[in-house]
């Protein structure tokens, strides 16, 4: 692998996946020319697209492509009206998404939430609560906790009742490695890390708090605070500007990152990076928008492609070290927003300069700005 040539598995998936992926590829192609790198992008089916093409949500050929790639650019999977027709282990979310996270050891999920200034009105909070701007990075542990802990099952008791069990498990090693990711991110940002737990109730919470405190000693320049998850959910609404990096276990991070996304104006703006360990300077990563398949918007040129495009930028930065190109894409997105381009999710009829555009036109505006 030359240092400017990278292999990407592009897995668009279901619902709006293919149309937002198309825009992301368009933007990446424009960046290639401008910044002098090349991407060998190969598309493959996943989710219902995988089931329809090859009988499985994660076909063998798709998995093989992922294994030989430097990164995965992912759309989204799952269709609520078809999912219930399959046994739960075969449904796209478990059989493709959770499987890939575990298979590739993608333990660190980064979800950066920033409210663009031009979209202040799309934030549900009053301007005074938005302060000088919302800029939060959620660092979510992604391969442990209740998502994967065993036992995980539903059974029937002798009296006929059904009983479901999920298990929350963390080892110190799992907590330590995600804590390092959190502190290292905070060091490059505003040097504050808020670690989220439920140490007043959960054994896991106590271990989480102790372990993060220990690791924090290696990062004296980062201010560490601990917060119970229920309080954090409230503080995000009351005073979001107090946060820089939020460090969360898997389930708490799932919940708080959706809440934070709403503060950033729309789930359609939130990209994410899921990273594994770094080998020989290369970090394999999985890049996806946080918003899901949105079947009600699919095929209608209505979806916001920005989260997918920004996920492409995160890929350039975290897996390929192409910081300049990543920043250029992020700036181009800001420029398109500043110029008034709005997909339906961020359109506000009271904004005099706002222009309602479709998925393609938003992609075109970002390419033009680039
Ligand atoms: C997310 C999603 C997934 C999760 C679902 C689709 C399994 O909500 O990435 O936040 O819960 O992790
Ligand atoms: Mg979620």
Tab-separated table of C-alpha atoms and ligand atoms in Angstrom:
chain	number	residue	atom	x	y	z
A	1	UNK	CA	0.000	0.000	0.000
A	2	UNK	CA	1.522	3.291	-1.062
A	3	UNK	CA	0.883	6.006	1.464
A	4	UNK	CA	-1.603	7.786	-0.808
A	5	UNK	CA	-3.583	4.820	-2.098
A	6	UNK	CA	-6.263	3.182	0.039
A	7	UNK	CA	-8.819	0.417	-0.323
A	8	UNK	CA	-12.326	1.199	0.829
A	9	UNK	CA	-15.268	-1.167	1.174
A	10	UNK	CA	-18.354	0.937	0.430
A	11	UNK	CA	-21.404	-0.779	1.935
A	12	UNK	CA	-24.459	1.370	1.324
A	13	UNK	CA	-27.082	-0.969	2.808
A	14	UNK	CA	-30.784	-0.191	2.959
A	15	UNK	CA	-33.269	2.677	2.954
A	16	UNK	CA	-31.565	5.993	2.311
A	17	UNK	CA	-28.139	4.259	2.464
A	18	UNK	CA	-27.558	4.051	-1.321
A	19	UNK	CA	-28.523	7.657	-2.073
A	20	UNK	CA	-26.468	9.231	0.714
A	21	UNK	CA	-23.542	6.912	-0.103
A	22	UNK	CA	-23.658	8.096	-3.722
A	23	UNK	CA	-23.187	11.692	-2.538
A	24	UNK	CA	-20.355	10.739	-0.180
A	25	UNK	CA	-18.525	8.940	-2.990
A	26	UNK	CA	-19.001	11.975	-5.222
A	27	UNK	CA	-17.409	14.229	-2.593
A	28	UNK	CA	-14.537	11.793	-1.932
A	29	UNK	CA	-13.825	11.588	-5.665
A	30	UNK	CA	-13.635	15.378	-5.837
A	31	UNK	CA	-11.247	15.404	-2.859
A	32	UNK	CA	-9.039	12.745	-4.482
A	33	UNK	CA	-8.309	14.958	-7.473
A	34	UNK	CA	-7.744	18.006	-5.352
A	35	UNK	CA	-5.531	16.459	-2.655
A	36	UNK	CA	-3.670	13.852	-4.693
A	37	UNK	CA	-4.650	10.555	-3.113
A	38	UNK	CA	-6.521	7.623	-4.615
A	39	UNK	CA	-9.240	5.454	-3.203
A	40	UNK	CA	-10.024	2.057	-4.583
A	41	UNK	CA	-13.679	1.970	-3.593
A	42	UNK	CA	-15.545	-1.300	-4.020
A	43	UNK	CA	-19.256	-1.472	-3.361
A	44	UNK	CA	-20.874	-4.552	-1.817
A	45	UNK	CA	-24.310	-5.408	-0.456
A	46	UNK	CA	-25.118	-5.515	3.263
A	47	UNK	CA	-28.317	-5.602	5.318
A	48	UNK	CA	-31.468	-6.364	3.342
A	49	UNK	CA	-29.488	-5.647	0.198
A	50	UNK	CA	-27.225	-8.535	1.295
A	51	UNK	CA	-30.152	-10.818	2.100
A	52	UNK	CA	-31.769	-10.119	-1.258
A	53	UNK	CA	-28.507	-10.566	-3.189
A	54	UNK	CA	-26.889	-13.444	-1.312
A	55	UNK	CA	-29.234	-14.687	1.399
A	56	UNK	CA	-27.400	-13.090	4.352
A	57	UNK	CA	-27.246	-9.654	5.969
A	58	UNK	CA	-23.459	-9.924	5.850
A	59	UNK	CA	-22.625	-12.062	2.786
A	60	UNK	CA	-19.285	-13.904	2.850
A	61	UNK	CA	-18.049	-11.924	-0.146
A	62	UNK	CA	-18.851	-8.642	1.602
A	63	UNK	CA	-17.025	-9.751	4.751
A	64	UNK	CA	-14.045	-10.853	2.640
A	65	UNK	CA	-13.975	-7.445	0.937
A	66	UNK	CA	-13.974	-5.746	4.370
A	67	UNK	CA	-11.063	-7.919	5.488
A	68	UNK	CA	-8.918	-6.868	2.544
A	69	UNK	CA	-9.820	-3.170	2.806
A	70	UNK	CA	-8.158	-0.368	4.773
A	71	UNK	CA	-11.499	0.992	5.958
A	72	UNK	CA	-15.244	0.480	5.649
A	73	UNK	CA	-17.561	3.283	4.608
A	74	UNK	CA	-20.988	2.150	5.717
A	75	UNK	CA	-24.489	3.458	5.023
A	76	UNK	CA	-27.167	1.947	7.232
A	77	UNK	CA	-29.064	-1.326	7.546
A	78	UNK	CA	-32.455	-2.611	8.649
A	79	UNK	CA	-36.021	-2.096	7.462
A	80	UNK	CA	-38.617	-2.041	10.249
A	81	UNK	CA	-41.333	-3.621	8.135
A	82	UNK	CA	-39.148	-6.534	6.964
A	83	UNK	CA	-36.930	-7.099	10.030
A	84	UNK	CA	-39.609	-8.908	12.104
A	85	UNK	CA	-39.904	-11.590	9.399
A	86	UNK	CA	-36.468	-12.946	10.366
A	87	UNK	CA	-35.224	-14.647	13.542
A	88	UNK	CA	-33.537	-11.923	15.627
A	89	UNK	CA	-29.980	-13.296	15.129
A	90	UNK	CA	-30.368	-12.950	11.361
A	91	UNK	CA	-31.733	-9.407	11.322
A	92	UNK	CA	-29.448	-6.799	9.742
A	93	UNK	CA	-28.650	-4.878	12.926
A	94	UNK	CA	-27.331	-7.919	14.758
A	95	UNK	CA	-26.100	-10.020	11.827
A	96	UNK	CA	-24.343	-7.181	10.001
A	97	UNK	CA	-23.735	-4.112	12.153
A	98	UNK	CA	-23.044	-5.665	15.578
A	99	UNK	CA	-21.208	-8.550	13.908
A	100	UNK	CA	-18.825	-6.184	12.071
A	101	UNK	CA	-18.176	-4.186	15.266
A	102	UNK	CA	-17.210	-7.354	17.121
A	103	UNK	CA	-15.440	-9.100	14.222
A	104	UNK	CA	-13.086	-6.153	13.626
A	105	UNK	CA	-12.675	-5.225	17.309
A	106	UNK	CA	-14.071	-1.733	16.744
A	107	UNK	CA	-14.204	-0.769	20.393
A	108	UNK	CA	-13.973	3.016	20.089
A	109	UNK	CA	-16.874	4.935	18.623
A	110	UNK	CA	-16.430	8.676	18.108
A	111	UNK	CA	-19.468	10.874	17.516
A	112	UNK	CA	-18.597	14.545	17.123
A	113	UNK	CA	-21.548	16.893	17.589
A	114	UNK	CA	-21.198	20.513	16.521
A	115	UNK	CA	-24.062	22.866	15.917
A	116	UNK	CA	-23.231	24.937	12.811
A	117	UNK	CA	-23.746	28.636	13.638
A	118	UNK	CA	-26.097	29.040	10.679
A	119	UNK	CA	-28.330	26.307	12.098
A	120	UNK	CA	-28.837	27.774	15.569
A	121	UNK	CA	-32.582	27.724	14.908
A	122	UNK	CA	-32.518	23.966	14.200
A	123	UNK	CA	-31.305	23.319	17.753
A	124	UNK	CA	-34.190	22.671	20.154
A	125	UNK	CA	-32.533	24.798	22.858
A	126	UNK	CA	-32.963	28.546	23.280
A	127	UNK	CA	-30.031	30.701	22.066
A	128	UNK	CA	-29.020	31.480	25.649
A	129	UNK	CA	-28.575	27.771	26.411
A	130	UNK	CA	-26.529	27.348	23.212
A	131	UNK	CA	-24.024	29.872	24.599
A	132	UNK	CA	-20.996	30.346	22.376
A	133	UNK	CA	-21.798	27.101	20.543
A	134	UNK	CA	-22.252	23.393	21.095
A	135	UNK	CA	-19.194	21.259	20.424
A	136	UNK	CA	-19.199	17.851	22.077
A	137	UNK	CA	-17.400	14.630	21.240
A	138	UNK	CA	-19.133	11.499	22.471
A	139	UNK	CA	-16.610	8.663	22.909
A	140	UNK	CA	-18.641	5.483	23.196
A	141	UNK	CA	-17.314	2.028	24.067
A	142	UNK	CA	-18.672	-0.202	21.312
A	143	UNK	CA	-17.886	-3.874	21.843
A	144	UNK	CA	-18.698	-4.494	25.495
A	145	UNK	CA	-21.388	-3.878	28.085
A	146	UNK	CA	-24.976	-4.982	27.702
A	147	UNK	CA	-24.836	-5.258	23.926
A	148	UNK	CA	-22.574	-8.290	24.030
A	149	UNK	CA	-22.511	-9.591	27.656
A	150	UNK	CA	-23.471	-13.232	28.235
A	151	UNK	CA	-25.911	-14.642	29.184
A	152	UNK	CA	-28.265	-12.914	26.784
A	153	UNK	CA	-31.477	-14.851	26.365
A	154	UNK	CA	-35.208	-15.107	26.798
A	155	UNK	CA	-36.660	-18.165	28.536
A	156	UNK	CA	-39.814	-19.397	30.195
A	157	UNK	CA	-40.089	-19.945	33.956
A	158	UNK	CA	-41.863	-22.991	35.497
A	159	UNK	CA	-44.925	-20.816	36.201
A	160	UNK	CA	-45.192	-19.957	32.510
A	161	UNK	CA	-43.926	-16.377	32.694
A	162	UNK	CA	-41.295	-15.378	30.179
A	163	UNK	CA	-38.043	-13.891	31.426
A	164	UNK	CA	-35.396	-11.926	29.494
A	165	UNK	CA	-31.792	-11.495	30.590
A	166	UNK	CA	-29.134	-9.124	29.292
A	167	UNK	CA	-25.809	-8.914	31.056
A	168	UNK	CA	-23.655	-5.849	31.572
A	169	UNK	CA	-19.991	-6.851	31.715
A	170	UNK	CA	-16.780	-4.832	31.594
A	171	UNK	CA	-13.192	-5.784	32.313
A	172	UNK	CA	-10.567	-3.263	33.359
A	173	UNK	CA	-8.759	-3.823	30.050
A	174	UNK	CA	-11.856	-2.818	28.101
A	175	UNK	CA	-12.378	0.281	30.250
A	176	UNK	CA	-8.723	1.274	30.126
A	177	UNK	CA	-8.410	1.201	26.343
A	178	UNK	CA	-11.516	3.319	25.752
A	179	UNK	CA	-10.444	5.705	28.534
A	180	UNK	CA	-7.137	6.256	26.693
A	181	UNK	CA	-9.074	7.119	23.527
A	182	UNK	CA	-11.185	9.599	25.494
A	183	UNK	CA	-8.255	11.315	27.202
A	184	UNK	CA	-6.229	11.497	24.001
A	185	UNK	CA	-9.170	13.098	22.196
A	186	UNK	CA	-9.705	15.577	25.048
A	187	UNK	CA	-6.029	16.517	24.962
A	188	UNK	CA	-6.465	17.660	21.342
A	189	UNK	CA	-9.693	19.532	22.109
A	190	UNK	CA	-10.660	21.602	25.144
A	191	UNK	CA	-8.938	19.331	27.680
A	192	UNK	CA	-11.992	18.326	29.634
A	193	UNK	CA	-13.332	14.798	29.970
A	194	UNK	CA	-16.650	13.940	31.595
A	195	UNK	CA	-16.860	10.241	32.376
A	196	UNK	CA	-20.405	8.894	32.513
A	197	UNK	CA	-21.465	6.055	34.802
A	198	UNK	CA	-24.102	4.846	37.229
A	199	UNK	CA	-21.701	4.185	40.102
A	200	UNK	CA	-24.449	4.763	42.659
A	201	UNK	CA	-26.226	1.580	41.542
A	202	UNK	CA	-24.124	-0.592	39.228
A	203	UNK	CA	-21.010	-2.662	39.977
A	204	UNK	CA	-19.964	-1.795	36.441
A	205	UNK	CA	-20.296	1.874	37.306
A	206	UNK	CA	-17.960	1.594	40.281
A	207	UNK	CA	-15.320	-0.256	38.256
A	208	UNK	CA	-15.712	2.230	35.400
A	209	UNK	CA	-15.190	5.210	37.707
A	210	UNK	CA	-12.172	3.695	39.493
A	211	UNK	CA	-10.514	2.627	36.253
A	212	UNK	CA	-11.048	5.938	34.454
A	213	UNK	CA	-9.680	7.785	37.507
A	214	UNK	CA	-6.537	5.616	37.405
A	215	UNK	CA	-5.951	6.199	33.681
A	216	UNK	CA	-6.604	9.912	34.179
A	217	UNK	CA	-3.388	10.152	36.221
A	218	UNK	CA	-1.485	9.672	32.966
A	219	UNK	CA	-3.203	12.741	31.511
A	220	UNK	CA	-2.680	15.498	34.086
A	221	UNK	CA	-3.408	18.188	31.474
A	222	UNK	CA	-6.981	16.908	31.037
A	223	UNK	CA	-9.578	17.921	33.649
A	224	UNK	CA	-11.547	14.799	34.586
A	225	UNK	CA	-15.002	14.846	36.113
A	226	UNK	CA	-17.461	12.039	36.776
A	227	UNK	CA	-21.183	12.318	36.230
A	228	UNK	CA	-24.087	9.926	36.722
A	229	UNK	CA	-25.803	9.145	33.443
A	230	UNK	CA	-29.208	10.445	34.520
A	231	UNK	CA	-27.713	13.779	35.533
A	232	UNK	CA	-25.735	13.901	32.266
A	233	UNK	CA	-28.959	13.442	30.275
A	234	UNK	CA	-30.364	16.457	32.106
A	235	UNK	CA	-27.201	18.573	31.929
A	236	UNK	CA	-27.024	18.066	28.153
A	237	UNK	CA	-30.324	19.925	27.883
A	238	UNK	CA	-29.717	22.501	30.599
A	239	UNK	CA	-26.109	23.478	29.933
A	240	UNK	CA	-24.546	21.590	27.004
A	241	UNK	CA	-21.686	24.067	26.724
A	242	UNK	CA	-20.101	22.619	29.904
A	243	UNK	CA	-19.112	19.485	27.947
A	244	UNK	CA	-16.080	18.760	25.805
A	245	UNK	CA	-15.574	14.969	25.662
A	246	UNK	CA	-18.194	12.589	27.078
A	247	UNK	CA	-16.758	9.136	27.825
A	248	UNK	CA	-19.492	6.493	27.922
A	249	UNK	CA	-19.965	2.748	28.099
A	250	UNK	CA	-21.837	1.183	25.174
A	251	UNK	CA	-25.496	1.580	26.162
A	252	UNK	CA	-25.162	4.983	27.831
A	253	UNK	CA	-23.236	6.229	24.790
A	254	UNK	CA	-25.960	4.969	22.455
A	255	UNK	CA	-28.571	6.969	24.329
A	256	UNK	CA	-26.604	10.145	25.040
A	257	UNK	CA	-25.243	10.370	21.488
A	258	UNK	CA	-28.770	10.545	20.056
A	259	UNK	CA	-29.617	13.216	22.604
A	260	UNK	CA	-26.467	15.142	21.714
A	261	UNK	CA	-27.247	14.767	17.988
A	262	UNK	CA	-30.522	16.603	18.464
A	263	UNK	CA	-28.541	19.502	19.976
A	264	UNK	CA	-26.407	19.554	16.829
A	265	UNK	CA	-29.466	20.392	14.734
A	266	UNK	CA	-30.318	17.012	13.198
A	267	UNK	CA	-29.374	13.363	13.327
A	268	UNK	CA	-28.779	13.824	9.593
A	269	UNK	CA	-25.633	15.828	10.389
A	270	UNK	CA	-23.958	13.356	12.750
A	271	UNK	CA	-21.112	11.195	11.401
A	272	UNK	CA	-19.290	8.533	13.365
A	273	UNK	CA	-16.031	6.661	13.387
A	274	UNK	CA	-15.642	3.221	14.951
A	275	UNK	CA	-12.001	2.365	15.458
A	276	UNK	CA	-10.041	-0.690	16.431
A	277	UNK	CA	-6.485	-1.010	17.607
A	278	UNK	CA	-3.725	0.688	15.611
A	279	UNK	CA	-1.348	-1.700	13.818
A	280	UNK	CA	1.889	-0.386	12.345
A	281	UNK	CA	0.506	3.147	12.292
A	282	UNK	CA	-2.693	2.101	10.476
A	283	UNK	CA	-6.056	2.259	12.170
A	284	UNK	CA	-8.738	0.132	10.591
A	285	UNK	CA	-12.024	1.951	10.903
A	286	UNK	CA	-15.696	1.767	10.158
A	287	UNK	CA	-17.428	5.011	9.237
A	288	UNK	CA	-21.172	5.483	9.285
A	289	UNK	CA	-23.807	8.152	9.744
A	290	UNK	CA	-25.642	7.801	13.061
A	291	UNK	CA	-29.103	8.324	11.594
A	292	UNK	CA	-30.324	4.966	10.312
A	293	UNK	CA	-32.172	3.875	7.158
A	294	UNK	CA	-35.125	6.330	7.364
A	295	UNK	CA	-37.338	4.211	5.033
A	296	UNK	CA	-39.952	6.982	4.870
A	297	UNK	CA	-37.428	9.194	3.039
A	298	UNK	CA	-35.796	6.501	0.891
A	299	UNK	CA	-35.677	6.864	-2.874
A	300	UNK	CA	-37.227	10.344	-2.810
A	301	UNK	CA	-34.167	12.603	-2.924
A	302	UNK	CA	-35.124	13.915	0.532
A	303	UNK	CA	-32.434	12.507	2.840
A	304	UNK	CA	-29.658	14.674	4.219
A	305	UNK	CA	-26.340	13.275	2.885
A	306	UNK	CA	-24.173	15.371	5.228
A	307	UNK	CA	-23.704	12.724	7.955
A	308	UNK	CA	-22.509	10.256	5.298
A	309	UNK	CA	-20.218	12.830	3.684
A	310	UNK	CA	-18.734	13.791	7.064
A	311	UNK	CA	-18.238	10.096	7.844
A	312	UNK	CA	-16.100	9.992	4.695
A	313	UNK	CA	-14.089	12.920	6.075
A	314	UNK	CA	-13.560	11.072	9.365
A	315	UNK	CA	-12.297	8.087	7.361
A	316	UNK	CA	-9.714	10.237	5.594
A	317	UNK	CA	-8.551	11.620	8.946
A	318	UNK	CA	-8.559	8.606	11.251
A	319	UNK	CA	-7.679	5.719	8.926
A	320	UNK	CA	-5.632	7.444	6.205
A	321	UNK	CA	-4.077	10.423	8.018
A	322	UNK	CA	-5.350	12.791	5.292
A	323	UNK	CA	-6.104	15.636	7.700
A	324	UNK	CA	-6.039	18.425	5.169
A	325	UNK	CA	-8.534	16.719	2.858
A	326	UNK	CA	-10.779	15.834	5.799
A	327	UNK	CA	-10.820	19.428	6.964
A	328	UNK	CA	-11.525	20.664	3.444
A	329	UNK	CA	-14.608	18.440	3.235
A	330	UNK	CA	-15.793	19.638	6.643
A	331	UNK	CA	-15.321	23.251	5.567
A	332	UNK	CA	-17.161	22.605	2.302
A	333	UNK	CA	-20.120	21.266	4.291
A	334	UNK	CA	-20.121	24.387	6.463
A	335	UNK	CA	-19.964	26.552	3.353
A	336	UNK	CA	-22.931	24.807	1.736
A	337	UNK	CA	-24.908	25.309	4.946
A	338	UNK	CA	-23.833	28.939	5.199
A	339	UNK	CA	-24.917	29.443	1.589
A	340	UNK	CA	-28.444	28.447	2.648
A	341	UNK	CA	-28.676	24.850	1.332
A	342	UNK	CA	-31.163	22.935	3.487
A	343	UNK	CA	-32.527	19.427	3.227
A	344	UNK	CA	-35.947	18.975	4.826
A	345	UNK	CA	-34.610	17.965	8.263
A	346	UNK	CA	-32.817	21.322	8.714
A	347	UNK	CA	-35.145	23.548	6.682
A	348	UNK	CA	-36.764	26.434	8.501
A	349	UNK	CA	-39.233	28.501	6.430
A	350	UNK	CA	-38.585	31.571	8.620
A	351	UNK	CA	-34.971	31.746	7.513
A	352	UNK	CA	-34.920	34.282	4.629
A	353	UNK	CA	-31.813	32.888	2.901
A	354	UNK	CA	-32.684	29.186	3.267
A	355	UNK	CA	-33.182	27.157	0.096
A	356	UNK	CA	-34.786	23.742	0.335
A	357	UNK	CA	-32.724	21.237	-1.659
A	358	UNK	CA	-32.691	17.504	-2.288
A	359	UNK	CA	-30.036	14.908	-1.528
A	360	UNK	CA	-28.255	15.302	-4.878
A	361	UNK	CA	-28.281	19.088	-4.866
A	362	UNK	CA	-26.818	19.129	-1.352
A	363	UNK	CA	-24.020	16.824	-2.551
A	364	UNK	CA	-23.446	19.030	-5.598
A	365	UNK	CA	-23.222	22.167	-3.435
A	366	UNK	CA	-20.613	20.499	-1.216
A	367	UNK	CA	-18.575	19.358	-4.238
A	368	UNK	CA	-18.763	22.879	-5.644
A	369	UNK	CA	-17.582	24.383	-2.331
A	370	UNK	CA	-14.698	21.929	-2.274
B	1	LIG	C1	-26.262	3.212	16.854
B	1	LIG	C2	-27.508	2.414	16.598
B	1	LIG	C3	-27.190	0.945	16.812
B	1	LIG	C4	-26.778	0.754	18.256
B	1	LIG	C5	-28.342	0.001	16.452
B	1	LIG	C6	-28.803	0.224	15.028
B	1	LIG	C7	-28.004	-1.434	16.695
B	1	LIG	O1	-28.546	2.855	17.408
B	1	LIG	O2	-25.246	2.958	16.176
B	1	LIG	O3	-26.294	4.077	17.723
B	1	LIG	O4	-27.627	0.608	19.133
B	1	LIG	O5	-25.576	0.744	18.509
B	2	LIG	MG1	-28.078	4.564	18.534
